[in-house]
Short mmCIF file of C-alpha atoms in Angstrom, two decimals:
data_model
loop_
_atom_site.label_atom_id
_atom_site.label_comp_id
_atom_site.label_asym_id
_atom_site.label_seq_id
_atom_site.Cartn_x
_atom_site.Cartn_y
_atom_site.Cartn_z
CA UNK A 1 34.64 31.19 -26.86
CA UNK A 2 35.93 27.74 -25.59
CA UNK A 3 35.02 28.75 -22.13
CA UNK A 4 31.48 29.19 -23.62
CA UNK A 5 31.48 26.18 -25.16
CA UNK A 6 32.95 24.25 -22.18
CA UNK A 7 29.35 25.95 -19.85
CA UNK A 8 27.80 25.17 -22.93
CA UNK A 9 28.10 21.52 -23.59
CA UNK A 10 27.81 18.77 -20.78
CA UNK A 11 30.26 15.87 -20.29
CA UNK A 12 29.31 12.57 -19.96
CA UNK A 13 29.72 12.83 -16.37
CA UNK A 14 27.33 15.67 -16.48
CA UNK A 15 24.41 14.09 -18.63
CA UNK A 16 24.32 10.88 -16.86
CA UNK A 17 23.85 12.92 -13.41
CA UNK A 18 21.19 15.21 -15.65
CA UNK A 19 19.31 12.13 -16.77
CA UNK A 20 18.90 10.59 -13.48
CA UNK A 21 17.43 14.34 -12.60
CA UNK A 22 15.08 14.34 -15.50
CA UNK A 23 13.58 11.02 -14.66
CA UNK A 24 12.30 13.19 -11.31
CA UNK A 25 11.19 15.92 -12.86
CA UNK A 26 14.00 17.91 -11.12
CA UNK A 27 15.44 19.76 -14.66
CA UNK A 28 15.41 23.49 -15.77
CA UNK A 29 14.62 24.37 -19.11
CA UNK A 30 18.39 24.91 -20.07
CA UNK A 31 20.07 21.69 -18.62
CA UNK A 32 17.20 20.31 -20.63
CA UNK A 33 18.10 21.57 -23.65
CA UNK A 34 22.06 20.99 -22.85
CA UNK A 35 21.19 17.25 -22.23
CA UNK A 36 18.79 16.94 -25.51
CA UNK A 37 21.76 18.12 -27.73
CA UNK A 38 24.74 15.68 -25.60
CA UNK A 39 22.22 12.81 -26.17
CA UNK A 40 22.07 13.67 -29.95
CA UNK A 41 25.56 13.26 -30.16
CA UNK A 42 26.68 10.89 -27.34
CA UNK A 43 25.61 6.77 -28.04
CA UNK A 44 27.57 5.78 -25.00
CA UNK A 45 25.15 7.90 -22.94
CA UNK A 46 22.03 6.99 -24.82
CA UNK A 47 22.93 3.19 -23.94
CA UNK A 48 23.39 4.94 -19.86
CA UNK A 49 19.70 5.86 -20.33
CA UNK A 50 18.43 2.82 -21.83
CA UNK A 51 20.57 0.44 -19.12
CA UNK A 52 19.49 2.91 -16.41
CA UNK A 53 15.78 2.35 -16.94
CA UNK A 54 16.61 -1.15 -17.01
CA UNK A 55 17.99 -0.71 -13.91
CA UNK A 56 15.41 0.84 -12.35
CA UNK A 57 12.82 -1.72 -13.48
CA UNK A 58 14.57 -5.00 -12.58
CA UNK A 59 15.08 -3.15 -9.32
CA UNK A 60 11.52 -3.56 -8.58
CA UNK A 61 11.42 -6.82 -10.15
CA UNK A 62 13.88 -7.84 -7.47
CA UNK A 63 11.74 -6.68 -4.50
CA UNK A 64 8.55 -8.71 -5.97
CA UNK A 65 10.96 -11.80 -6.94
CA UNK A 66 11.92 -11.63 -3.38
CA UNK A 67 8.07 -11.60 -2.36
CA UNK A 68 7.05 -15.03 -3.88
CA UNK A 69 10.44 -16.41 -3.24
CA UNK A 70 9.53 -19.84 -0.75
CA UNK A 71 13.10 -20.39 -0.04
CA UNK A 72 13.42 -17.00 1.86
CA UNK A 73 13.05 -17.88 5.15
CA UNK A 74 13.50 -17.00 8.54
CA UNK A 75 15.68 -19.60 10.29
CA UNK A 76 13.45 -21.26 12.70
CA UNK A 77 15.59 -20.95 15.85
CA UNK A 78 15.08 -16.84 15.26
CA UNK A 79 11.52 -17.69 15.00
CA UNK A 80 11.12 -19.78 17.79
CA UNK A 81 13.38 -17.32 20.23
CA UNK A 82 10.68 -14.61 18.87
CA UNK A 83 7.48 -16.98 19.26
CA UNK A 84 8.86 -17.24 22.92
CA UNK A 85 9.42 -13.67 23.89
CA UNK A 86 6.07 -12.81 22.58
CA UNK A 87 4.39 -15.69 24.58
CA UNK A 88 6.52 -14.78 27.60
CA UNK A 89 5.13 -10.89 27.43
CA UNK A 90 1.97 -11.61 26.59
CA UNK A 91 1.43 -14.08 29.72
CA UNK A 92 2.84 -11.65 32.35
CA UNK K 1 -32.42 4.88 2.02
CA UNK K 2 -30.84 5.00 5.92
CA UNK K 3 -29.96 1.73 5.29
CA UNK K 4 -27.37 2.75 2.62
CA UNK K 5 -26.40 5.54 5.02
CA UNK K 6 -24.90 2.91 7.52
CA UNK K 7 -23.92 0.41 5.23
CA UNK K 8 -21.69 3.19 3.33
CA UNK K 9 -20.51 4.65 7.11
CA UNK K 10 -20.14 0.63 8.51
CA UNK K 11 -16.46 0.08 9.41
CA UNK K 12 -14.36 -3.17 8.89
CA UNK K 13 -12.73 -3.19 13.02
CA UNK K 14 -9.79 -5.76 12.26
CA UNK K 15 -8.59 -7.96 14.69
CA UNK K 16 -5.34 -8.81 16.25
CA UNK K 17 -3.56 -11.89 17.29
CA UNK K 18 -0.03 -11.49 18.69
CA UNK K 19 0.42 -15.19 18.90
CA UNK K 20 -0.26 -16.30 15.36
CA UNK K 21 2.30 -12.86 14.31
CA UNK K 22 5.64 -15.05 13.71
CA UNK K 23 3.41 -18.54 12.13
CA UNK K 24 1.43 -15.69 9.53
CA UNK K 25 3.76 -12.83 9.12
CA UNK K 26 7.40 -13.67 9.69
CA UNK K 27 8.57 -14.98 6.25
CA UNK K 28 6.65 -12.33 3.93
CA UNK K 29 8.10 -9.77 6.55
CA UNK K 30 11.70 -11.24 6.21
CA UNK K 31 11.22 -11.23 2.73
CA UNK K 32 10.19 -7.62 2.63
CA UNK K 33 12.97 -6.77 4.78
CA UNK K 34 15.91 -9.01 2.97
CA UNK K 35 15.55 -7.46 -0.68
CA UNK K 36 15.95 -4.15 1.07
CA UNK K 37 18.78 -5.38 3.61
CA UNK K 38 20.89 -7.52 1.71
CA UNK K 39 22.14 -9.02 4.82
CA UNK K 40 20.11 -12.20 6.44
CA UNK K 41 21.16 -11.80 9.92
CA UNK K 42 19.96 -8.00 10.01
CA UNK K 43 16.51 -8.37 8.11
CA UNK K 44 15.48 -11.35 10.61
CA UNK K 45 16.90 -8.79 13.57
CA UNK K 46 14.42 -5.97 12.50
CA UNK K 47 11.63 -8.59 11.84
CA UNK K 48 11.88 -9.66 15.51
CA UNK K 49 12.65 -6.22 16.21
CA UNK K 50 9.21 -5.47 14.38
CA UNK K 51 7.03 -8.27 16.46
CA UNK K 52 8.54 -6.53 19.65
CA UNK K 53 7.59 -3.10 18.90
CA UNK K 54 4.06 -4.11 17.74
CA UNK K 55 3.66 -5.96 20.98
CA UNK K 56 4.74 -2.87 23.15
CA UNK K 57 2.47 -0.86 20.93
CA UNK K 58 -0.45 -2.81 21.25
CA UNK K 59 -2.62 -0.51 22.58
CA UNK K 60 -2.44 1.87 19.55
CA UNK K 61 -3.67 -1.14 17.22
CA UNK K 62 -7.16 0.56 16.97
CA UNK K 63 -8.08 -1.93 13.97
CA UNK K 64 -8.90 0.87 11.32
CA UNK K 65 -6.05 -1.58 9.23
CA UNK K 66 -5.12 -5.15 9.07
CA UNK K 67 -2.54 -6.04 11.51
CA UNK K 68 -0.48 -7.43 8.46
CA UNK K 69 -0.42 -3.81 7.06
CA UNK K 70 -0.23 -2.27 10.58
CA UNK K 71 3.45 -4.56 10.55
CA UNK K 72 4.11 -3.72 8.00
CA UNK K 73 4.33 0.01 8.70
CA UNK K 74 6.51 -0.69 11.35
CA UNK K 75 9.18 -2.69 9.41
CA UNK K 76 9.12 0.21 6.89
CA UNK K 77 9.92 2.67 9.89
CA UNK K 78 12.28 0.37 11.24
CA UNK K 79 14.32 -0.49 8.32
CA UNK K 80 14.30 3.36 7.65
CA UNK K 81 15.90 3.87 10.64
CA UNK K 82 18.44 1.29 9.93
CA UNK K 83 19.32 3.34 7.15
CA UNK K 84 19.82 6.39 8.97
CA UNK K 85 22.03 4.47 11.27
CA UNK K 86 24.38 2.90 9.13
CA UNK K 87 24.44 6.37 6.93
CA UNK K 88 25.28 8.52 10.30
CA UNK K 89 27.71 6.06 10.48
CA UNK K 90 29.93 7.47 8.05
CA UNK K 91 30.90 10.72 7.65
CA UNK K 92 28.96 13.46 7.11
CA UNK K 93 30.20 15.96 5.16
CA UNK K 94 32.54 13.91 2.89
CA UNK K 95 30.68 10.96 1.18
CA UNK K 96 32.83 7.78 2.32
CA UNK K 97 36.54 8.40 2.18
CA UNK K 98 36.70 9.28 -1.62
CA UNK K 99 35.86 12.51 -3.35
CA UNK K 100 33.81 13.17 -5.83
CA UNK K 101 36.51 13.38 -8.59
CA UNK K 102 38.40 10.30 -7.27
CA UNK K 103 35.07 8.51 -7.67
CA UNK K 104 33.82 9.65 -10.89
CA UNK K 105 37.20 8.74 -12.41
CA UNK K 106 36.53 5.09 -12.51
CA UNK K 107 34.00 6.44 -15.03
CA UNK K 108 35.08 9.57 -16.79
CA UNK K 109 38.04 11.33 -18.16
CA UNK K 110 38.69 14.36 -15.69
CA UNK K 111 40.06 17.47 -17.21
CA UNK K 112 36.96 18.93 -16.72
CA UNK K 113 36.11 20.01 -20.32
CA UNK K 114 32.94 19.12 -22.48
CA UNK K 115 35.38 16.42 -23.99
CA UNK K 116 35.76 14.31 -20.82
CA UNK K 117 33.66 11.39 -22.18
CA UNK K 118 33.57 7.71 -21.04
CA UNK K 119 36.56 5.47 -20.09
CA UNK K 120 36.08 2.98 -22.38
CA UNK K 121 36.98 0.44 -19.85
CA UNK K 122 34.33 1.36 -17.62
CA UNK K 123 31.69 2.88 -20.06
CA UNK K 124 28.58 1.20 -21.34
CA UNK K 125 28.54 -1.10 -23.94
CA UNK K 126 25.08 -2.67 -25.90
CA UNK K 127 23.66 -5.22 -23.42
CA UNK K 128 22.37 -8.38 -25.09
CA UNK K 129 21.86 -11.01 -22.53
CA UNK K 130 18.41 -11.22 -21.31
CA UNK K 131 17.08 -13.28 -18.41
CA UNK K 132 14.55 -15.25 -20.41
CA UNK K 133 14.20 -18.63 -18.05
CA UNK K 134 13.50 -18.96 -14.74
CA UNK K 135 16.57 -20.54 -14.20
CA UNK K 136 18.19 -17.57 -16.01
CA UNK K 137 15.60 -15.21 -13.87
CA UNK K 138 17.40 -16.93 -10.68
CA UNK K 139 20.65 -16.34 -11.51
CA UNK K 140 20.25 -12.44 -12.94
CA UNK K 141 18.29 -11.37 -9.27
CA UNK K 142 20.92 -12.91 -7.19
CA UNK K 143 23.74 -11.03 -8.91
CA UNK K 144 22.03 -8.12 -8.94
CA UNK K 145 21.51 -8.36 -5.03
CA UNK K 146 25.17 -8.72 -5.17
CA UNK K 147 25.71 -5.68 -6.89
CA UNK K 148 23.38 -4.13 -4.48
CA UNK K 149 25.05 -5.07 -1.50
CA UNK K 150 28.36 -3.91 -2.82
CA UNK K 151 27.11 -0.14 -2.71
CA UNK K 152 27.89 1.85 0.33
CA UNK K 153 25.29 1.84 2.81
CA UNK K 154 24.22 5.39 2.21
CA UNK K 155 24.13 4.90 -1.47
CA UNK K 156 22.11 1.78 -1.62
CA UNK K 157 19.42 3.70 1.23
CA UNK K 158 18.94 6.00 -1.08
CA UNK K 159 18.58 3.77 -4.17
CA UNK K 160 16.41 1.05 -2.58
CA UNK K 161 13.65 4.14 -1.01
CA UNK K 162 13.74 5.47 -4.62
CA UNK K 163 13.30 2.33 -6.35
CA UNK K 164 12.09 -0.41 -3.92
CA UNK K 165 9.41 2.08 -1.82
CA UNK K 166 9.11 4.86 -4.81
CA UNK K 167 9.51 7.11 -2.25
CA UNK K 168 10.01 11.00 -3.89
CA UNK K 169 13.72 12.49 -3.71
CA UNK K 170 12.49 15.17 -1.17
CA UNK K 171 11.05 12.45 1.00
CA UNK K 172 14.17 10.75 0.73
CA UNK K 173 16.39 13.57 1.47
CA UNK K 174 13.79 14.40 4.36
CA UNK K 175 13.62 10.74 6.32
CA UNK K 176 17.82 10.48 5.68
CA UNK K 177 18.60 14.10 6.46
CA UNK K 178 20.49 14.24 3.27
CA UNK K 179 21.03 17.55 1.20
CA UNK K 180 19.49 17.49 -2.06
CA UNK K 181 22.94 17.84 -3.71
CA UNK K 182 24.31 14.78 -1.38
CA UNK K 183 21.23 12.30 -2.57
CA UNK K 184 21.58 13.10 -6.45
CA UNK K 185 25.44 12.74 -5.74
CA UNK K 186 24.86 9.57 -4.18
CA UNK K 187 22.12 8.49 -6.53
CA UNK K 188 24.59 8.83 -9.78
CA UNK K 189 26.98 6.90 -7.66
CA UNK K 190 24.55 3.88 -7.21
CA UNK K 191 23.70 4.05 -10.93
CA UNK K 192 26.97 4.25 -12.07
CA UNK K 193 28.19 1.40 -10.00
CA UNK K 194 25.24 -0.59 -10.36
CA UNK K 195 25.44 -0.63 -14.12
CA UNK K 196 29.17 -1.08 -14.26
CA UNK K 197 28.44 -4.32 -12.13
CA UNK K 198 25.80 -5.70 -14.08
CA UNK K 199 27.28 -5.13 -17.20
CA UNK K 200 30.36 -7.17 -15.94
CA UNK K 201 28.91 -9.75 -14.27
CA UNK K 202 25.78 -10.68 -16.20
CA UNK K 203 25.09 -9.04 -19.57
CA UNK K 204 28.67 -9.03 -20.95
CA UNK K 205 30.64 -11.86 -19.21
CA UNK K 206 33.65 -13.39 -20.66
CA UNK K 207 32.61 -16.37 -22.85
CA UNK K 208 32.07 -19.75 -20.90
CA UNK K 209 34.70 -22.71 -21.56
#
């Protein structure tokens, strides 16, 4: 019976991995169910989900705060060597 | 009626000016390539890297798309291959030098029953601090491009394509020549870590003197 109960019920360590699958669609019917019932019982990996989404979101948010960001530059001497090498090979 | 005909088959040819590529394109490029690099000195490498390519590939510039999205399809290839660089890099069949368990056991309690819940230490806890000010905004993206860069390279390829490019996990698996087990292994990894480090650094931090 405890071996049941030990294929049974996931870990933490299990339902964070099984969250990060359900956010791609990648999770049987079972494991679905497994991690429905660990989530009823688990607040530590509730907040995983909630913090992971944030995650995932801010990630994005990084990549467009990055985009407008003026003082992310390329130094001008890299510039200027590249500037060259493209005038150089487009003149011969 | 013949008129709509053409106008409707009418095709925008765009045009292409190798000398105005680094004055137009090289900052938004570089700034493409550093929030998926991390590391200055590579992202301006593979943005002159980029120029080069485009210059050698010239003749397949047919103008069907804007030589702005044209480079940009080359730094994506390019800093893909970076990535599958840096991950051959290490070795293949072990994921960097730790296992699995040793990993996870920053995390979790390892006896390998349904009871193995969070260390405390290293488990979540309610996040409260939000980024509400620019200033604020300034501070919370930098650290989190700290936390980024302190992933292994393999994990934080496979976390940037996912969440950066939204590229699918078979893609990813695909253009890294990862096993499917491998990317969600390395996937947890970068979440785990990633949240551990933001929770420390920014949205519980010991209280200010």
């Amino acid at each position: 019976m405890q071996k049941l109960i030990d294929l049974f019920i996931l870990n933490c360590k299990q339902a964070t991995l099984f969250i990060e699958k359900k956010k791609e669609g990648k999770l049987s019917f079972i494991r679905n169910l497994q991690l429905k019932l660990h989530m009823k019982a688990c607040v530590y990996c509730r907040l995983y989900k909630k913090q992971s989404h944030i995650i995932d979101k801010e990630t994005i948010e990084l990549a467009k705060y990055c985009s407008h960001s003026s003082e992310l530059r390329m130094s001008e001497n890299k510039k200027e060597e590249t500037q060259r090498r493209i005038k150089d090979q487009l003149d011969s | 009626m013949v008129k709509i005909n053409k106008e409707s088959t009418k095709k925008t040819v765009y045009s292409c000016d190798p000398n105005l590529w680094v004055s137009n394109y090289a900052d938004e490029l570089f700034r493409f390539a550093i929030s998926r690099l991390n590391d200055t000195a590579t992202a301006e490498d593979i943005v002159q890297d980029t120029f080069y390519s485009a210059l050698n590939a010239l003749k397949s510039f047919r103008g069907d798309c804007s030589e702005k999205s044209w480079l940009y399809n080359i730094l994506r290839n390019k800093i893909i291959d970076y990535y599958r660089k840096t991950s051959k890099s290490q070795s293949s069949n072990t994921i960097d030098s730790e296992t699995e368990d040793q990993y996870l056991s920053r995390y979790f309690h390892q006896s390998g029953k349904y009871t193995d819940h969070w260390m405390s230490k290293n488990g979540p806890h309610e996040w409260t601090e939000e980024a509400d000010s620019n200033l604020q905004k300034d501070e919370f993206y930098e650290i989190l491009r700290k936390c980024l860069t302190l992933l292994s390279p393999r994990a934080s390829s496979v976390f940037v394509l996912k969440n950066m490019d939204e590229l699918s996990s078979d893609d990813i698996c695909k253009e890294l020549n990862l096993s499917s087990s491998n990317y969600w292994v390395l996937m947890h990894r970068a979440k785990l870590q990633l949240r551990n480090c933001l929770e420390k650094n920014w949205y519980i931090t010991p209280p200010k003197e």
